[in-house]
Coordinates of C-alpha atoms in Angstrom, one line a residue:
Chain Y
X3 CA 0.0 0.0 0.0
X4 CA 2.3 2.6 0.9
X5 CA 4.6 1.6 -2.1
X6 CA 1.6 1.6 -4.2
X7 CA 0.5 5.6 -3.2
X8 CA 4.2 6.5 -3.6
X9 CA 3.9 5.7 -7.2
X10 CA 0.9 7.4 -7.2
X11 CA 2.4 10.5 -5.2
X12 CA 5.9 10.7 -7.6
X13 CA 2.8 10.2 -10.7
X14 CA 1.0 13.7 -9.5
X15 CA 4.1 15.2 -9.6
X16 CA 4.9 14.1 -13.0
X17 CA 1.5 14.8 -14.4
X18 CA 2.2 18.7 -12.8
X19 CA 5.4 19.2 -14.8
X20 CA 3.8 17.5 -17.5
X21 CA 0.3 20.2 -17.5
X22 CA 3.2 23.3 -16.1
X23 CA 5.8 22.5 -19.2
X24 CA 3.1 22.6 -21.4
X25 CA 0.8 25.3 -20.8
X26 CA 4.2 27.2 -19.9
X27 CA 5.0 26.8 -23.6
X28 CA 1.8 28.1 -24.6
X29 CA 2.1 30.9 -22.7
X30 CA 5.8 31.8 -23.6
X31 CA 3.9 31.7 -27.4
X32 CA 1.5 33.8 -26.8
X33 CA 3.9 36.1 -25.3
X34 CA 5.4 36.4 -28.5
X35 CA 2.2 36.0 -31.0
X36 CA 0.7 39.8 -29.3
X37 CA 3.1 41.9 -30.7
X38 CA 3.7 39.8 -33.5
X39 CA -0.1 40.3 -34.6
X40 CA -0.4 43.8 -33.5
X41 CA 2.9 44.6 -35.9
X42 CA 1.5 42.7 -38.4
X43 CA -2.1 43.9 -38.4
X44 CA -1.1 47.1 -39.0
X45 CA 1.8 46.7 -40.5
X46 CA 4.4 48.5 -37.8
X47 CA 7.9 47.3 -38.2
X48 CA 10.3 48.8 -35.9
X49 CA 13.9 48.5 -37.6
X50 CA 15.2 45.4 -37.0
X51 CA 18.6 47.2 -35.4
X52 CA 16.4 49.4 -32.8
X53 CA 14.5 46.4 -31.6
X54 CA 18.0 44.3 -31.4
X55 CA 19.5 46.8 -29.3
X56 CA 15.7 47.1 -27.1
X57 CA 15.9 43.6 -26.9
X58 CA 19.5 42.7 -25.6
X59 CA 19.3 45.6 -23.4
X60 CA 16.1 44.1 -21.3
X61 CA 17.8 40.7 -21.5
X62 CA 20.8 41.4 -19.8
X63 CA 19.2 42.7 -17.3
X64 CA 16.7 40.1 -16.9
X65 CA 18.5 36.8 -17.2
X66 CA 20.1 37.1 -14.2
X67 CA 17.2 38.3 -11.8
X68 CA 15.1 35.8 -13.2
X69 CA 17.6 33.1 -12.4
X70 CA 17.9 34.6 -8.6
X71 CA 14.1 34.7 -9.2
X72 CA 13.6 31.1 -9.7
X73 CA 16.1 30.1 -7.5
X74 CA 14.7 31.8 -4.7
X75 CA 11.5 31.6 -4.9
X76 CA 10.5 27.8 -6.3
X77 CA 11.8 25.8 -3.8
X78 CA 8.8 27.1 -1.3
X79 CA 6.3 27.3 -3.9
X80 CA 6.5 23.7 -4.9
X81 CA 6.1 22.8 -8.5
X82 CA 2.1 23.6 -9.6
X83 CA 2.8 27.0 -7.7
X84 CA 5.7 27.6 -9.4
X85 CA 4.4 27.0 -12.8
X86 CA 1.3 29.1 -12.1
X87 CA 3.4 32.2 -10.7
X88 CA 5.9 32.4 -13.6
X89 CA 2.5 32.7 -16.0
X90 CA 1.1 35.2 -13.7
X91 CA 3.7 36.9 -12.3
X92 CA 3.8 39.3 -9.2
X93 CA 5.5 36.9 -6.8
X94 CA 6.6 39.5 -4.1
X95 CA 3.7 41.1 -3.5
X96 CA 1.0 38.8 -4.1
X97 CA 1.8 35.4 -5.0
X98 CA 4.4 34.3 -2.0
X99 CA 3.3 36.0 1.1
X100 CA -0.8 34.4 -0.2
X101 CA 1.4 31.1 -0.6
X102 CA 3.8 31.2 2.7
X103 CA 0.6 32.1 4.9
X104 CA -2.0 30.1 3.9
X105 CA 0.7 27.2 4.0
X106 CA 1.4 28.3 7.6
X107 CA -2.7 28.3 8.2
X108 CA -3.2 24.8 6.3
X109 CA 0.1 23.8 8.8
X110 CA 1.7 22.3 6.2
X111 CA 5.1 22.5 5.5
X112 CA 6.9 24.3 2.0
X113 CA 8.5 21.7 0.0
X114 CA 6.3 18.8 0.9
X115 CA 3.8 17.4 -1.0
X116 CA 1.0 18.9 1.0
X117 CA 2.4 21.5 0.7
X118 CA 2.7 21.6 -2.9
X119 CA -0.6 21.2 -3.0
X120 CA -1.8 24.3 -0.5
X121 CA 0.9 26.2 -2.4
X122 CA -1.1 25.7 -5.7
X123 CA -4.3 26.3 -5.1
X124 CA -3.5 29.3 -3.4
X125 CA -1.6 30.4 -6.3
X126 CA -4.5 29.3 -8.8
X127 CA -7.4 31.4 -7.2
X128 CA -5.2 34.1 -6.5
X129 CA -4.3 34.4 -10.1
X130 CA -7.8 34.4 -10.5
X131 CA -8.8 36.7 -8.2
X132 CA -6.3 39.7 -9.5
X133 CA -7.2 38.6 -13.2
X134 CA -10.9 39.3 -12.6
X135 CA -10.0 42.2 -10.4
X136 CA -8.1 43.6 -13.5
X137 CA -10.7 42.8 -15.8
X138 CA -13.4 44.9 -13.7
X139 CA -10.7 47.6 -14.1
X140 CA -10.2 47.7 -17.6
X141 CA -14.0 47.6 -18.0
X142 CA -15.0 50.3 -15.5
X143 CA -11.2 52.1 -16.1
X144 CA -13.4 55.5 -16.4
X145 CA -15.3 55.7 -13.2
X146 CA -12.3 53.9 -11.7
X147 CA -9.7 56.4 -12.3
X148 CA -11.0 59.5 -10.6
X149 CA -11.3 57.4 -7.5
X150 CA -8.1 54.8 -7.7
X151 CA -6.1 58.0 -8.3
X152 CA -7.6 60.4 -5.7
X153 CA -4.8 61.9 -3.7
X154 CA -6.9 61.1 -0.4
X155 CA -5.8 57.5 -0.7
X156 CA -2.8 57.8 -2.6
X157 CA -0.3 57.2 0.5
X158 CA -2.3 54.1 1.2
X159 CA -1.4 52.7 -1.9
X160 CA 2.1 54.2 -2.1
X161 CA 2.7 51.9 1.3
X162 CA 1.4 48.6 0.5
X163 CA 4.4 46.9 0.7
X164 CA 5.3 48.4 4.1
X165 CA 1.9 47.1 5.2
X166 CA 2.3 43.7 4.0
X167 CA 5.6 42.9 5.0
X168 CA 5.3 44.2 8.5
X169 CA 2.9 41.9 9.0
X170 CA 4.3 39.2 7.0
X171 CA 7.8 40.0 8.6
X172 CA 6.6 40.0 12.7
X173 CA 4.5 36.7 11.8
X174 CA 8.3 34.9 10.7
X175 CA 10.2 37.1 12.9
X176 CA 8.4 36.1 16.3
X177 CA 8.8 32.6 15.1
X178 CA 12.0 32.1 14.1
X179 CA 14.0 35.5 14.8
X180 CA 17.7 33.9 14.7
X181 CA 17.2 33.5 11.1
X182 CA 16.7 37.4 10.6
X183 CA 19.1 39.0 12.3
X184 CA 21.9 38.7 9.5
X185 CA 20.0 39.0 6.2
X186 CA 18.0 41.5 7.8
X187 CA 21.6 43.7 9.1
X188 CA 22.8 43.2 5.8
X189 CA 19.7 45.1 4.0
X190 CA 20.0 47.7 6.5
X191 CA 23.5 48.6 6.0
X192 CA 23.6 48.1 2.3
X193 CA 20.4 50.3 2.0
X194 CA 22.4 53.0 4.4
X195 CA 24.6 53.1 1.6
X196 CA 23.6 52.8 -1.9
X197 CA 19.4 52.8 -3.0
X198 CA 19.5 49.2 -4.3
X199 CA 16.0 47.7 -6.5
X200 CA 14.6 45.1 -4.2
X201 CA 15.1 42.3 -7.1
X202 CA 18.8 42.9 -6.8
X203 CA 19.3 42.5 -2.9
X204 CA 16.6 39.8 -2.6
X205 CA 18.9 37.0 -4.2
X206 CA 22.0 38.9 -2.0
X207 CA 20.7 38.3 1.2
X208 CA 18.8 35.1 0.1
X209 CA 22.7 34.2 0.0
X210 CA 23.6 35.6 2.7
X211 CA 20.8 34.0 4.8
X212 CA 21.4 30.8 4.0
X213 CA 25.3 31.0 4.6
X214 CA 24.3 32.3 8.0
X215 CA 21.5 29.1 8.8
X216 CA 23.7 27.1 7.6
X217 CA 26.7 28.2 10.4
X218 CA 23.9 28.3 12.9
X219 CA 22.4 24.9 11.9
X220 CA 25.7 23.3 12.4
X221 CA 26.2 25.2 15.7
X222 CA 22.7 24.0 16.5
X223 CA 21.6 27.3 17.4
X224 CA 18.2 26.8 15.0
X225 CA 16.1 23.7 14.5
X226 CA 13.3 22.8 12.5
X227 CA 9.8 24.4 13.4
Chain H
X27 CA -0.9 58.6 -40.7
X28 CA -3.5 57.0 -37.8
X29 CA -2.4 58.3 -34.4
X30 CA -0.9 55.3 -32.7
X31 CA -3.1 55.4 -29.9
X32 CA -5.8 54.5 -32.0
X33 CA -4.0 51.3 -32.8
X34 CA -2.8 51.0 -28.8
X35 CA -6.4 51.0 -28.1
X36 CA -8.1 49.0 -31.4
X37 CA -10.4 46.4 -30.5
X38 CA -8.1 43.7 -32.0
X39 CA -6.0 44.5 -28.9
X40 CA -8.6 44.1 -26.5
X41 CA -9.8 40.5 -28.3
X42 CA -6.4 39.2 -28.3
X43 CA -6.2 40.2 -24.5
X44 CA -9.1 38.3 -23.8
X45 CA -7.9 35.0 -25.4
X46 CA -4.8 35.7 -23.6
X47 CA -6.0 36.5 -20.2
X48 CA -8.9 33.2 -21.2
X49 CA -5.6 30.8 -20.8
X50 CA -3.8 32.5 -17.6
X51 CA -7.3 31.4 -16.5
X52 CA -7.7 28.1 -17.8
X53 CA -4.2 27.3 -16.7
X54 CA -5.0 28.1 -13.0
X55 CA -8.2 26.1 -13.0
X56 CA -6.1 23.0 -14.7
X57 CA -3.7 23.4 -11.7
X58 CA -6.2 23.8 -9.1
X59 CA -8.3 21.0 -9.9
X60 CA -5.2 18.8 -10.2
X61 CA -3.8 20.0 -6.8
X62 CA -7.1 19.9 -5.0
X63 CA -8.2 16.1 -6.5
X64 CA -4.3 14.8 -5.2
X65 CA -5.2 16.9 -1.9
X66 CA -8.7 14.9 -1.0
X67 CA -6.5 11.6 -2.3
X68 CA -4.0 11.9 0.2
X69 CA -6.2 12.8 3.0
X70 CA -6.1 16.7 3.1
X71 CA -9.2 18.0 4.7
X72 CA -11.7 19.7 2.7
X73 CA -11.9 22.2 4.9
X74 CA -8.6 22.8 4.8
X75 CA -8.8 23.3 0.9
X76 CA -11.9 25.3 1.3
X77 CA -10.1 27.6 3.9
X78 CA -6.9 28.3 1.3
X79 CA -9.6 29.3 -1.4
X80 CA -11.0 31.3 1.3
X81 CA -8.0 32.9 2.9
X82 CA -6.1 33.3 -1.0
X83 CA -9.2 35.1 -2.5
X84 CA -9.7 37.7 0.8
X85 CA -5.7 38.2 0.4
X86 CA -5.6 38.7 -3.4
X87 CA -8.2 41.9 -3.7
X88 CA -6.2 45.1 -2.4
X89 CA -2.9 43.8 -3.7
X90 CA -4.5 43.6 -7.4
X91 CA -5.3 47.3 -6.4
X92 CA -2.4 48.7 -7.6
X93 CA -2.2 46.9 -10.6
X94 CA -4.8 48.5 -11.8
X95 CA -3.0 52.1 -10.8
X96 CA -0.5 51.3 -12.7
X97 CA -2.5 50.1 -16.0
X98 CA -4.4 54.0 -15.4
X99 CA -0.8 55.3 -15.3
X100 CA 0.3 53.5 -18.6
X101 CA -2.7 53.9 -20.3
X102 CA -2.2 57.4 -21.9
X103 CA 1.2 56.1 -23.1
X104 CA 0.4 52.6 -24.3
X105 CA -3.2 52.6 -24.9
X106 CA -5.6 50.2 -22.2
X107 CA -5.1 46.7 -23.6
X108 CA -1.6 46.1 -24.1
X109 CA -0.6 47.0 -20.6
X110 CA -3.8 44.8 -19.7
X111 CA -2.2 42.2 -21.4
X112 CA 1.5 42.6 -19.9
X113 CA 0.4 43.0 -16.7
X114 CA -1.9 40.0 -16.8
X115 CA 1.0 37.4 -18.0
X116 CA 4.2 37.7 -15.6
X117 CA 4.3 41.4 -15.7
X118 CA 4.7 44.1 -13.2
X119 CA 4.1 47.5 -13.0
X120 CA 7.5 48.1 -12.4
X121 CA 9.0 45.9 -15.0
X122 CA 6.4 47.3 -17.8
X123 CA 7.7 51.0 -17.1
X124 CA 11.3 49.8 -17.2
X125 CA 11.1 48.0 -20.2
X126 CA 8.4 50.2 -22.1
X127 CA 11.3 52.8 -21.7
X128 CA 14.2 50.4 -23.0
X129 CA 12.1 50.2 -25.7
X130 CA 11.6 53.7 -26.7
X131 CA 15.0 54.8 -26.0
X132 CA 16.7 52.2 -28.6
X133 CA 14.7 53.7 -30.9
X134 CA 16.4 56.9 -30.0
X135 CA 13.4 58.5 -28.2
X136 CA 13.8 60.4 -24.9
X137 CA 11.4 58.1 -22.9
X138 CA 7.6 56.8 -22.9
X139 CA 5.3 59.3 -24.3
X140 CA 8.3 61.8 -25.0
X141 CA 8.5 64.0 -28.4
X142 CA 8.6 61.3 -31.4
X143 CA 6.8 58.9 -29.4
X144 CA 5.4 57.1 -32.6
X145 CA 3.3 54.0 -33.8
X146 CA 6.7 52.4 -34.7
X147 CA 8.2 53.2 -31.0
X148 CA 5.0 51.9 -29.4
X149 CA 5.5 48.7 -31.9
X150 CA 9.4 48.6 -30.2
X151 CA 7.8 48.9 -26.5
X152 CA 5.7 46.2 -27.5
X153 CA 8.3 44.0 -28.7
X154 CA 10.8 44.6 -25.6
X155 CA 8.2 44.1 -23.1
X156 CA 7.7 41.0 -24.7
X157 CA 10.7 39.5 -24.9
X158 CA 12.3 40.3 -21.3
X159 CA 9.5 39.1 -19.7
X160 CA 10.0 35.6 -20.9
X161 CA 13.0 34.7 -18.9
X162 CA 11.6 33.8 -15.7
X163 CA 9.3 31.1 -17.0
X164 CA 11.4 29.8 -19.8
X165 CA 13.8 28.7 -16.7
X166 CA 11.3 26.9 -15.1
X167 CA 10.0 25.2 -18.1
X168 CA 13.2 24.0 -18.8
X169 CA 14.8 23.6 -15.2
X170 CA 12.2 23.6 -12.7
X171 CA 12.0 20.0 -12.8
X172 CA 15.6 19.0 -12.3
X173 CA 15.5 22.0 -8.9
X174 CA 12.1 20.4 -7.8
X175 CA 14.3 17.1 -8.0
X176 CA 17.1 18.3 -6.5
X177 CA 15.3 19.5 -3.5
X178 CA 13.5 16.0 -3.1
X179 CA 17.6 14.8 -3.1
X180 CA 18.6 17.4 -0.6
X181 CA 16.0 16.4 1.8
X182 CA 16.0 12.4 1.9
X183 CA 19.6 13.3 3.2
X184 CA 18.9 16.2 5.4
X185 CA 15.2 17.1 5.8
X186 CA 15.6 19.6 9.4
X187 CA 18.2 21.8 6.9
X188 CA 16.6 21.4 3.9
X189 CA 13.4 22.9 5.9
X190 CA 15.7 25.7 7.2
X191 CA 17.4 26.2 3.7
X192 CA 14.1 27.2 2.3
X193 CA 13.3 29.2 5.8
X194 CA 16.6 31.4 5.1
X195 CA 16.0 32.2 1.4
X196 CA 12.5 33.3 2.3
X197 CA 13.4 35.5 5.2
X198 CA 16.6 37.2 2.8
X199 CA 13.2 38.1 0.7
X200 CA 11.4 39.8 3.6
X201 CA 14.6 41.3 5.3
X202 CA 14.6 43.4 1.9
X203 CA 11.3 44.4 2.3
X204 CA 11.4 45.4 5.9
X205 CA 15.0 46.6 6.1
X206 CA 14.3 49.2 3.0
X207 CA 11.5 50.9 5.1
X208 CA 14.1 51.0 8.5
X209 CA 16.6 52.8 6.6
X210 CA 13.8 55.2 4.8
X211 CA 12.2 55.9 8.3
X212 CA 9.0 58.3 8.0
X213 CA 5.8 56.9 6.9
X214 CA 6.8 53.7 5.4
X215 CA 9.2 52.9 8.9
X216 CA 5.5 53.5 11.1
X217 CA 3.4 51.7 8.3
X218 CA 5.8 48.4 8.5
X219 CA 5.5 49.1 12.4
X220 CA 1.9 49.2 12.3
X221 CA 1.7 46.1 10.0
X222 CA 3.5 44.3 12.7
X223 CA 1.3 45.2 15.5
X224 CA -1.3 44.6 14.1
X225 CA -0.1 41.0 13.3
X226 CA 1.1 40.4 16.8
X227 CA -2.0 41.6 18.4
X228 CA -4.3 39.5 16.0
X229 CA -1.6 36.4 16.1
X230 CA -2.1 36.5 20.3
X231 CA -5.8 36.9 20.2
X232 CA -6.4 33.9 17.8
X233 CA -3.8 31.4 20.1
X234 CA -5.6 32.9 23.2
X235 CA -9.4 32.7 22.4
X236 CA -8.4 30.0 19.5
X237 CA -10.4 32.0 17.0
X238 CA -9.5 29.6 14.1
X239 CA -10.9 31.0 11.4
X240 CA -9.2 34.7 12.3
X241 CA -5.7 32.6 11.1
X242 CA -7.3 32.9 7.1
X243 CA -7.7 36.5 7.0
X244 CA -5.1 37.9 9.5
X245 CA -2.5 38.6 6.7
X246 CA -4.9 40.6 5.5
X247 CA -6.3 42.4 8.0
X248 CA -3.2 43.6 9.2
X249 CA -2.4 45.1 5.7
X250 CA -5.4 47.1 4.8
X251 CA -5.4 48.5 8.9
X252 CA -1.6 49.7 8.4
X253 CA -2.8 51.0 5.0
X254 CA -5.6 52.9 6.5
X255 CA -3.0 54.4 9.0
X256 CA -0.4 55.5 6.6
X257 CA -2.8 58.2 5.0
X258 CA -3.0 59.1 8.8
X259 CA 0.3 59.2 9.0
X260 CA 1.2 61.0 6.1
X261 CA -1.0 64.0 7.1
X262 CA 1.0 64.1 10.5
X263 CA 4.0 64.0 9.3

């Protein structure tokens, strides 16, 4: 029996890759056919020279965040969460902290199969959820904007990603605090220093923090929780 | 020649967005059925599924906010449906501006909507929007499978580290996000602050009065109250 529903466990995660390759191809087509059908509807070619030069540009600076990106960020989301956040996109401030707390609530652990299995369905209907959300907006972008861009609420906005993460942060702080202390010195001093984008210190400190859990692991200063 | 924005704004735009945004849609349902039928397989409660759906969809609303802000904000530039579409697959706001720009400046134009800002220069944004955005998922298409097996390796030999391993990389990710507002101090220091509280406070009261069901939307609840108070904030300071 329990060598029978380890088949069947290692066959889920076969038939995930299998659905997350493939629709992940579609969608890295599609990506491409939109400007290819907009250029070739109405017949706007930019010369090929400008659009090598665009294009190299955005790729050098994109390869390597998006391998710190996946790096970083797949291991917790599992597989079917994975897939479904590279499609969607905004990890940071929607995708992980929905992923990382409603595994927390579900008290299952990242990186097992349950989960993998939280992890994507919260992913899923939170992809859904923004996609509607946005699709309300572009509908009703008229009444919208006079009240999305009032300067009344504008701070509110302006500080979402204070809000969040305090809250995300003294959740994970309070629990496992040892684990902060170093990543979190190392963001404070760099930041002291030089204004760096967030997706260039994340994989930095993701570094950082695990050389430092690491040395404390061996030291036995942090366990599991 | 037809103003571009006519074309940024076209109808064909908006049905290729649909069909577009149709599959981000029918990829998540494929995924979330699959997930949820291996869930009730191996013995997951149903409520426990129900109470992600739950908790994910409370979550997901004021963070889609500012998407939206941002599509307004491109939307005299680029037209509505094309940043619909970016935005929708992998974009973010702050990728789109960045690499709407890239694309306007190799084709020797000061910026997004600057002086020469053509139909050709919006067909360049177009295309360098495009193509930088594919990286991310290309990886995992071609990689993801042989990490996702690695990590399965790591922790039949070591499961307490490889638990802590993923523990650390998550908490570089929020020491960026709550170091950046220590070191700017002001509003976003006492909106992180409040956010924290906030947390704490509902974090005690669910353990001590074991209001369960508080767990789903705490995340949440703590957001939008330290959102409220940073427009406070920002008229007192």
């Amino acid at each position: 029996m329990a060598i029978k529903s380890k088949i069947a466990g290692s066959q889920y995660e076969d038939k995930i890759h299998k659905i997350g390759r493939t629709t992940g191809i579609i969608a890295l087509i599609l990506i491409f056919v939109v400007p290819a059908l907009i250029s070739i509807r109405y017949s706007i070619f930019p010369p090929i020279s400008n659009l090598m030069i665009g294009m190299l540009t955005i790729s050098m600076i994109q390869i390597p965040i998006c391998i710190a990106e996946v790096l970083t960020y797949t291991p917790m989301l599992g597989s079917g969460g994975s897939y479904l956040a590279f499609v969607s996109g905004n990890l940071t401030n929607l995708k992980i902290p929905c992923a990382a707390m409603c595994m927390e609530s579900a008290e299952v652990k990242p990186s097992s199969k349950e989960g993998d299995i939280i992890s994507t369905i919260s992913i899923a209907v939170s992809t859904l959820v923004t996609g509607t959300i946005i699709i309300i907006g572009v509908i009703a972008i008229v009444p919208l904007t006079p009240i999305l861009s009032s300067p009344v609420i504008a701070p509110a906005f302006e500080n979402i990603l204070p809000a969040l993460f305090g809250g995300l942060g003294a959740y994970w702080i309070l629990k496992q605090w040892k684990l902060a202390v170093v990543p979190l010195s190392v963001t404070v001093i760099i930041s002291m220093f030089v204004a760096v984008q967030p997706a260039v210190l994340i994989p930095i400190c993701g570094a950082v923090s695990i050389g430092a859990a690491r040395w404390m692991y061996k030291k036995g200063w942090v366990k599991e929780v | 020649m037809e103003s571009y924005l006519n074309i940024a704004n076209s109808s064909f735009i908006f049905k290729i967005g649909a069909v577009v945004v149709a599959f981000v849609f029918i990829q998540a349902i494929i995924l979330l059925r699959a997930a949820w039928k291996e869930g009730l397989r191996i013995g997951i409660d149903k409520k426990v599924l129900w109470d992600t759906v739950k908790s994910s969809a409370v979550f997901s609303v004021v963070p889609s906010l500012p998407i939206l802000i941002s599509l307004i904000a491109m939307a005299p530039v680029l037209g509505v449906p094309f940043p619909w579409i970016r935005l929708s697959i992998i974009g973010s706001a702050p990728y789109e501006l960045m690499s709407a720009n890239i694309g306007a400046q190799s084709m020797g134009v000061s910026g997004l909507g600057g002086a020469g800002y053509t139909a050709e220069v919006f067909a360049n944004s177009m295309w360098v929007m495009s193509v930088g955005i594919i990286w991310g998922l290309l990886i995992c298409v071609l990689f993801l499978k042989k990490i996702q097996n690695k990590m399965g390796t790591l922790k039949q030999k070591d499961s307490a580290w490889t638990a802590i391993l993923i523990s650390a990389l998550y908490f570089g990710m929020l020491s960026v996000f709550i170091g950046q507002p220590v070191v700017e101090g002001g509003v976003p220091l006492a909106t992180t602050i409040t956010g924290g509280a906030i947390m704490i406070g509902l974090t005690y009261l669910i353990k001590k009065y074991e209001i369960k069901w508080l767990n789903n939307f705490a995340l949440a609840i703590s957001m939008i109250g330290a959102m409220g108070l940073s427009i406070f904030y920002t008229n007192i300071m």
